[in-house]
mmCIF file of C-alpha atoms and ligand atoms in Angstrom:
data_model
loop_
_atom_site.group_PDB
_atom_site.id
_atom_site.type_symbol
_atom_site.label_atom_id
_atom_site.label_comp_id
_atom_site.label_asym_id
_atom_site.label_seq_id
_atom_site.Cartn_x
_atom_site.Cartn_y
_atom_site.Cartn_z
ATOM 1 C CA MET A 1 -24.590 2.315 -6.725
ATOM 2 C CA ARG A 2 -27.909 4.119 -6.615
ATOM 3 C CA GLU A 3 -31.170 2.205 -6.666
ATOM 4 C CA ASN A 4 -31.823 2.227 -10.395
ATOM 5 C CA GLU A 5 -28.214 1.473 -11.226
ATOM 6 C CA LEU A 6 -28.152 -1.294 -8.668
ATOM 7 C CA MET A 7 -31.238 -2.785 -10.346
ATOM 8 C CA ILE A 8 -29.409 -2.919 -13.641
ATOM 9 C CA ILE A 9 -26.644 -4.904 -12.040
ATOM 10 C CA GLU A 10 -29.130 -7.028 -10.145
ATOM 11 C CA ASN A 11 -30.930 -7.816 -13.393
ATOM 12 C CA PHE A 12 -27.607 -8.625 -14.873
ATOM 13 C CA LEU A 13 -26.979 -10.955 -11.994
ATOM 14 C CA GLU A 14 -30.490 -12.390 -12.377
ATOM 15 C CA ASN A 15 -30.830 -13.461 -8.789
ATOM 16 C CA LYS A 16 -29.848 -10.837 -6.257
ATOM 17 C CA GLU A 17 -30.001 -13.209 -3.319
ATOM 18 C CA GLU A 18 -27.623 -15.610 -4.956
ATOM 19 C CA LYS A 19 -24.600 -16.454 -2.807
ATOM 20 C CA VAL A 20 -21.288 -15.014 -3.888
ATOM 21 C CA ASP A 21 -19.153 -17.599 -5.618
ATOM 22 C CA VAL A 22 -15.795 -16.098 -6.498
ATOM 23 C CA ASP A 23 -15.107 -18.862 -9.038
ATOM 24 C CA ASP A 24 -18.373 -18.212 -10.855
ATOM 25 C CA GLU A 25 -18.764 -16.368 -14.151
ATOM 26 C CA LEU A 26 -21.221 -13.980 -12.454
ATOM 27 C CA TYR A 27 -18.480 -12.866 -10.101
ATOM 28 C CA SER A 28 -16.165 -12.057 -13.022
ATOM 29 C CA LYS A 29 -18.987 -10.171 -14.723
ATOM 30 C CA LEU A 30 -19.617 -8.115 -11.593
ATOM 31 C CA MET A 31 -15.905 -7.335 -11.258
ATOM 32 C CA PHE A 32 -15.955 -5.973 -14.824
ATOM 33 C CA PHE A 33 -18.092 -3.047 -13.567
ATOM 34 C CA TYR A 34 -15.698 -2.281 -10.713
ATOM 35 C CA LYS A 35 -12.623 -2.564 -12.948
ATOM 36 C CA SER A 36 -14.200 -0.238 -15.504
ATOM 37 C CA ALA A 37 -15.101 2.350 -12.847
ATOM 38 C CA LEU A 38 -11.564 2.237 -11.509
ATOM 39 C CA LYS A 39 -10.101 2.775 -15.001
ATOM 40 C CA GLN A 40 -12.406 5.747 -15.519
ATOM 41 C CA LEU A 41 -11.454 7.329 -12.189
ATOM 42 C CA GLU A 42 -7.737 6.660 -12.607
ATOM 43 C CA VAL A 43 -7.657 8.417 -15.989
ATOM 44 C CA GLN A 44 -9.401 11.489 -14.564
ATOM 45 C CA LEU A 45 -7.033 11.660 -11.589
ATOM 46 C CA ASP A 46 -3.979 11.072 -13.763
ATOM 47 C CA ILE A 47 -4.965 14.047 -15.874
ATOM 48 C CA ILE A 48 -5.202 16.209 -12.726
ATOM 49 C CA LYS A 49 -1.761 14.930 -11.637
ATOM 50 C CA ASP A 50 -0.248 15.845 -15.031
ATOM 51 C CA GLU A 51 -2.123 19.138 -15.244
ATOM 52 C CA PHE A 52 -0.598 20.320 -11.958
ATOM 53 C CA LYS A 53 2.871 19.096 -12.891
ATOM 54 C CA ILE A 54 2.941 20.382 -16.477
ATOM 55 C CA ILE A 55 0.714 23.453 -16.404
ATOM 56 C CA TYR A 56 1.236 24.704 -12.816
ATOM 57 C CA ASN A 57 4.701 23.228 -12.214
ATOM 58 C CA TYR A 58 3.549 21.717 -8.901
ATOM 59 C CA ASP A 59 3.722 18.088 -7.811
ATOM 60 C CA LEU A 60 0.284 17.950 -6.243
ATOM 61 C CA ILE A 61 0.018 14.177 -6.495
ATOM 62 C CA ASP A 62 3.070 12.011 -5.888
ATOM 63 C CA HIS A 63 1.484 8.792 -7.136
ATOM 64 C CA ILE A 64 -1.790 6.947 -7.581
ATOM 65 C CA GLU A 65 -2.405 3.268 -6.854
ATOM 66 C CA THR A 66 -5.456 1.226 -7.759
ATOM 67 C CA ARG A 67 -6.597 -2.202 -6.681
ATOM 68 C CA ILE A 68 -9.585 -4.495 -6.899
ATOM 69 C CA LYS A 69 -10.121 -6.120 -3.525
ATOM 70 C CA GLU A 70 -9.041 -9.756 -3.474
ATOM 71 C CA PRO A 71 -11.976 -12.219 -3.458
ATOM 72 C CA LYS A 72 -10.799 -13.692 -0.144
ATOM 73 C CA SER A 73 -10.598 -10.189 1.404
ATOM 74 C CA ILE A 74 -14.141 -9.418 0.230
ATOM 75 C CA LEU A 75 -15.464 -12.619 1.796
ATOM 76 C CA LYS A 76 -13.466 -12.022 4.986
ATOM 77 C CA LYS A 77 -14.880 -8.501 5.313
ATOM 78 C CA MET A 78 -18.444 -9.788 4.763
ATOM 79 C CA GLU A 79 -17.878 -12.385 7.470
ATOM 80 C CA LYS A 80 -16.392 -9.826 9.855
ATOM 81 C CA LYS A 81 -19.342 -7.474 9.326
ATOM 82 C CA LYS A 82 -21.783 -10.404 9.623
ATOM 83 C CA TYR A 83 -23.377 -9.842 6.193
ATOM 84 C CA SER A 84 -24.780 -12.905 4.502
ATOM 85 C CA LYS A 85 -22.601 -13.500 1.476
ATOM 86 C CA THR A 86 -25.069 -12.559 -1.250
ATOM 87 C CA TYR A 87 -24.297 -10.528 -4.349
ATOM 88 C CA VAL A 88 -26.723 -7.838 -3.252
ATOM 89 C CA ASN A 89 -24.871 -7.396 0.062
ATOM 90 C CA LEU A 90 -21.567 -7.316 -1.752
ATOM 91 C CA ILE A 91 -22.841 -4.574 -4.090
ATOM 92 C CA GLU A 92 -24.710 -2.558 -1.460
ATOM 93 C CA LYS A 93 -22.541 -2.905 1.625
ATOM 94 C CA ILE A 94 -18.927 -3.441 0.612
ATOM 95 C CA ASN A 95 -17.784 0.015 -0.425
ATOM 96 C CA ASP A 96 -14.153 -0.665 -1.219
ATOM 97 C CA VAL A 97 -14.262 -3.429 -3.842
ATOM 98 C CA ALA A 98 -12.685 -0.885 -6.184
ATOM 99 C CA GLY A 99 -10.084 1.213 -4.404
ATOM 100 C CA ILE A 100 -7.845 4.058 -5.475
ATOM 101 C CA ARG A 101 -5.164 5.667 -3.319
ATOM 102 C CA ILE A 102 -3.845 9.148 -3.983
ATOM 103 C CA VAL A 103 -0.550 9.876 -2.280
ATOM 104 C CA CYS A 104 0.663 13.470 -1.980
ATOM 105 C CA THR A 105 3.529 15.263 -0.223
ATOM 106 C CA LEU A 106 1.821 17.763 2.055
ATOM 107 C CA LYS A 107 -1.105 17.357 4.465
ATOM 108 C CA ASP A 108 -2.800 20.502 3.085
ATOM 109 C CA ASP A 109 -2.800 18.943 -0.388
ATOM 110 C CA ILE A 110 -5.116 16.198 0.898
ATOM 111 C CA PHE A 111 -7.933 18.707 1.386
ATOM 112 C CA PHE A 112 -7.150 20.460 -1.874
ATOM 113 C CA ILE A 113 -7.388 17.136 -3.750
ATOM 114 C CA ARG A 114 -10.592 16.311 -1.861
ATOM 115 C CA ASP A 115 -12.123 19.576 -3.094
ATOM 116 C CA LEU A 116 -11.005 18.917 -6.668
ATOM 117 C CA ILE A 117 -12.727 15.523 -6.550
ATOM 118 C CA LYS A 118 -15.887 17.099 -5.121
ATOM 119 C CA ASN A 119 -15.899 19.465 -8.100
ATOM 120 C CA MET A 120 -15.626 16.720 -10.719
ATOM 121 C CA PRO A 121 -18.917 17.042 -12.583
ATOM 122 C CA ASN A 122 -19.522 13.343 -13.199
ATOM 123 C CA ILE A 123 -18.570 11.998 -9.766
ATOM 124 C CA HIS A 124 -21.181 11.535 -7.026
ATOM 125 C CA ILE A 125 -19.961 11.727 -3.433
ATOM 126 C CA VAL A 126 -21.635 9.099 -1.248
ATOM 127 C CA LYS A 127 -19.704 9.336 2.008
ATOM 128 C CA GLU A 128 -16.573 10.924 3.479
ATOM 129 C CA LYS A 129 -14.451 9.988 6.496
ATOM 130 C CA ASP A 130 -11.821 12.403 7.711
ATOM 131 C CA TYR A 131 -9.235 10.299 9.518
ATOM 132 C CA VAL A 132 -6.741 13.134 8.942
ATOM 133 C CA THR A 133 -8.430 15.539 11.355
ATOM 134 C CA ASN A 134 -9.589 12.629 13.552
ATOM 135 C CA PRO A 135 -7.163 9.692 13.258
ATOM 136 C CA LYS A 136 -8.422 6.214 14.176
ATOM 137 C CA LYS A 137 -7.537 4.730 17.568
ATOM 138 C CA SER A 138 -4.878 2.667 15.818
ATOM 139 C CA GLY A 139 -3.202 5.908 14.725
ATOM 140 C CA TYR A 140 -4.381 5.417 11.117
ATOM 141 C CA SER A 141 -4.705 8.649 9.199
ATOM 142 C CA SER A 142 -6.094 9.184 5.660
ATOM 143 C CA TYR A 143 -9.028 10.948 4.027
ATOM 144 C CA HIS A 144 -11.612 8.466 2.722
ATOM 145 C CA MET A 145 -14.272 9.154 0.137
ATOM 146 C CA ILE A 146 -16.836 6.729 -1.226
ATOM 147 C CA VAL A 147 -17.801 7.956 -4.672
ATOM 148 C CA GLU A 148 -19.947 6.740 -7.542
ATOM 149 C CA VAL A 149 -18.209 6.737 -10.893
ATOM 150 C CA PRO A 150 -19.997 6.539 -14.251
ATOM 151 C CA VAL A 151 -19.273 3.575 -16.479
ATOM 152 C CA TYR A 152 -20.361 4.324 -20.009
ATOM 153 C CA LEU A 153 -21.768 1.067 -21.350
ATOM 154 C CA THR A 154 -23.134 0.849 -24.897
ATOM 155 C CA GLN A 155 -26.762 0.773 -23.724
ATOM 156 C CA LYS A 156 -26.633 2.679 -20.455
ATOM 157 C CA THR A 157 -24.476 4.631 -18.082
ATOM 158 C CA ILE A 158 -24.214 3.009 -14.692
ATOM 159 C CA TYR A 159 -22.674 4.416 -11.528
ATOM 160 C CA VAL A 160 -20.314 2.165 -9.602
ATOM 161 C CA LYS A 161 -18.947 2.722 -6.098
ATOM 162 C CA CYS A 162 -15.229 3.237 -5.530
ATOM 163 C CA GLU A 163 -13.293 4.082 -2.387
ATOM 164 C CA ILE A 164 -10.739 6.887 -2.632
ATOM 165 C CA GLN A 165 -8.049 7.133 0.050
ATOM 166 C CA ILE A 166 -6.019 10.364 0.097
ATOM 167 C CA ARG A 167 -2.911 10.521 2.282
ATOM 168 C CA THR A 168 0.602 11.957 2.509
ATOM 169 C CA LEU A 169 3.734 9.948 1.734
ATOM 170 C CA ALA A 170 4.445 9.798 5.479
ATOM 171 C CA MET A 171 0.915 8.543 6.290
ATOM 172 C CA ASP A 172 1.266 6.009 3.478
ATOM 173 C CA PHE A 173 4.542 4.717 4.904
ATOM 174 C CA TRP A 174 2.957 4.290 8.340
ATOM 175 C CA ALA A 175 -0.222 2.650 6.995
ATOM 176 C CA SER A 176 1.665 0.190 4.780
ATOM 177 C CA PHE A 177 3.923 -0.817 7.628
ATOM 178 C CA GLU A 178 1.103 -1.108 10.153
ATOM 179 C CA HIS A 179 -1.033 -3.054 7.658
ATOM 180 C CA LYS A 180 1.765 -5.583 7.219
ATOM 181 C CA VAL A 181 2.416 -6.116 10.909
ATOM 182 C CA LYS A 182 -1.058 -5.760 12.352
ATOM 183 C CA TYR A 183 -4.107 -5.183 10.203
ATOM 184 C CA LYS A 184 -3.856 -8.396 8.204
ATOM 185 C CA SER A 185 -2.293 -10.486 10.928
ATOM 186 C CA GLU A 186 -4.318 -13.429 12.219
ATOM 187 C CA LYS A 187 -2.466 -13.475 15.544
ATOM 188 C CA GLY A 188 -2.627 -9.734 16.135
ATOM 189 C CA VAL A 189 0.128 -7.793 17.851
ATOM 190 C CA THR A 190 1.046 -7.152 21.471
ATOM 191 C CA LYS A 191 -0.350 -4.175 23.381
ATOM 192 C CA LYS A 192 3.176 -2.763 23.533
ATOM 193 C CA MET A 193 3.528 -2.953 19.768
ATOM 194 C CA SER A 194 0.114 -1.258 19.257
ATOM 195 C CA LYS A 195 1.196 1.540 21.592
ATOM 196 C CA GLU A 196 4.468 1.956 19.694
ATOM 197 C CA LEU A 197 2.534 2.138 16.430
ATOM 198 C CA VAL A 198 0.273 4.863 17.854
ATOM 199 C CA ASN A 199 3.411 6.765 18.977
ATOM 200 C CA CYS A 200 4.881 6.417 15.482
ATOM 201 C CA ALA A 201 1.616 7.742 13.997
ATOM 202 C CA LYS A 202 1.892 10.787 16.275
ATOM 203 C CA MET A 203 5.465 11.337 15.023
ATOM 204 C CA VAL A 204 4.198 11.068 11.433
ATOM 205 C CA SER A 205 1.534 13.676 12.185
ATOM 206 C CA LYS A 206 4.150 16.046 13.679
ATOM 207 C CA PHE A 207 6.399 15.453 10.684
ATOM 208 C CA ASP A 208 3.551 16.316 8.278
ATOM 209 C CA SER A 209 2.826 19.540 10.211
ATOM 210 C CA LYS A 210 6.532 20.485 10.169
ATOM 211 C CA MET A 211 6.675 20.007 6.389
ATOM 212 C CA ILE A 212 3.844 22.525 5.994
ATOM 213 C CA GLU A 213 5.722 25.031 8.210
ATOM 214 C CA LEU A 214 8.881 24.575 6.129
ATOM 215 C CA LYS A 215 7.008 25.126 2.883
ATOM 216 C CA THR A 216 5.369 28.376 3.953
HETATM 217 P P1 0O2 B 301 -7.797 -3.793 3.163
HETATM 218 O O1 0O2 B 301 -7.144 -5.082 3.287
HETATM 219 O O2 0O2 B 301 -6.803 -2.652 3.199
HETATM 220 O O3 0O2 B 301 -8.702 -3.673 1.972
HETATM 221 P P2 0O2 B 301 -17.394 1.524 5.415
HETATM 222 O O4 0O2 B 301 -18.045 0.174 5.293
HETATM 223 O O5 0O2 B 301 -16.995 2.101 4.068
HETATM 224 O O6 0O2 B 301 -18.169 2.525 6.201
HETATM 225 P P3 0O2 B 301 -14.962 0.245 6.249
HETATM 226 O O7 0O2 B 301 -14.517 -0.079 4.855
HETATM 227 O O8 0O2 B 301 -15.383 -0.891 7.091
HETATM 228 O O9 0O2 B 301 -16.082 1.373 6.253
HETATM 229 O O10 0O2 B 301 -13.836 0.953 7.115
HETATM 230 P P4 0O2 B 301 -12.864 2.175 6.862
HETATM 231 O O11 0O2 B 301 -12.482 2.716 8.183
HETATM 232 O O12 0O2 B 301 -13.401 3.162 5.883
HETATM 233 O O13 0O2 B 301 -11.579 1.436 6.274
HETATM 234 C C1 0O2 B 301 -11.466 1.065 4.945
HETATM 235 C C2 0O2 B 301 -10.016 0.771 4.623
HETATM 236 O O14 0O2 B 301 -9.140 1.744 5.222
HETATM 237 C C3 0O2 B 301 -9.499 -0.551 5.137
HETATM 238 O O15 0O2 B 301 -9.924 -1.563 4.263
HETATM 239 C C4 0O2 B 301 -7.992 -0.284 5.104
HETATM 240 O O16 0O2 B 301 -7.478 -0.310 3.781
HETATM 241 C C5 0O2 B 301 -7.921 1.137 5.601
HETATM 242 N N1 0O2 B 301 -7.802 1.159 7.082
HETATM 243 C C6 0O2 B 301 -8.772 1.439 7.975
HETATM 244 N N2 0O2 B 301 -8.301 1.388 9.227
HETATM 245 C C7 0O2 B 301 -6.984 1.082 9.122
HETATM 246 C C8 0O2 B 301 -5.939 0.915 10.103
HETATM 247 O O17 0O2 B 301 -6.122 1.019 11.320
HETATM 248 N N3 0O2 B 301 -4.699 0.611 9.592
HETATM 249 C C9 0O2 B 301 -4.437 0.482 8.261
HETATM 250 N N4 0O2 B 301 -3.193 0.199 7.880
HETATM 251 N N5 0O2 B 301 -5.416 0.625 7.329
HETATM 252 C C10 0O2 B 301 -6.666 0.918 7.757
HETATM 253 P P5 0O2 B 301 -10.042 -3.093 4.772
HETATM 254 O O18 0O2 B 301 -11.028 -3.803 3.937
HETATM 255 O O19 0O2 B 301 -10.347 -3.111 6.238
HETATM 256 O O20 0O2 B 301 -8.633 -3.668 4.522
#
């Protein structure tokens, strides 16, 4: 959220340094903004999905998933990043409270979808991370965008941050599996298992490249 928009939410929250209390009414009020932004973004992306299917007879987007980050995951991330658990830190520093995932078939479609999003007139791009060209050490691959989405309130329009993840079906399969076994695990996994996961990610990358060859 940009400065002036953040102020609106801060005013709404009355005390920006107040500690996050996930059982508090303030927390629910704050989540209303994120939920509304996510609805707005999902509708726009759904229209693009249908436009390509119906008008251009091409399945550009396989499916779209949305989620609001669980309160415990928000607090865990704030702890991990050593942010004091204030509302202002939550709003300013946690970029993926509202998350949307766009899953497509081909790797090339990721960049096409990215460009379509960049051309949406009402969406502001805050940050991009290209883990498709440069996968993470874990093997994780996806294109991430942090965007600001307008929420049209009766009195004002405010811009709320959302994280967009764009990935292929194969990348999604790998990420979901890896997330289950490793990312969320308290105990972690063995070095051998991590290595195997990186090898699997390499296979996924080869598979995605092969699919592009087969299509052309
Ligand atoms: P969860 O439980 O999925 O929500 P930022 O503060 O925006 O600069 P951030 O959010 O710290 O950066 O990191 P990054 O790399 O952008 O990752 C954001 C999300 O991408 C993660 O959210 C995961 O959903 C996903 N992700 C990143 N790395 C991996 C990985 O190695 N494996 C898998 N499976 N997913 C990954 P959270 O909050 O960490 O987790």
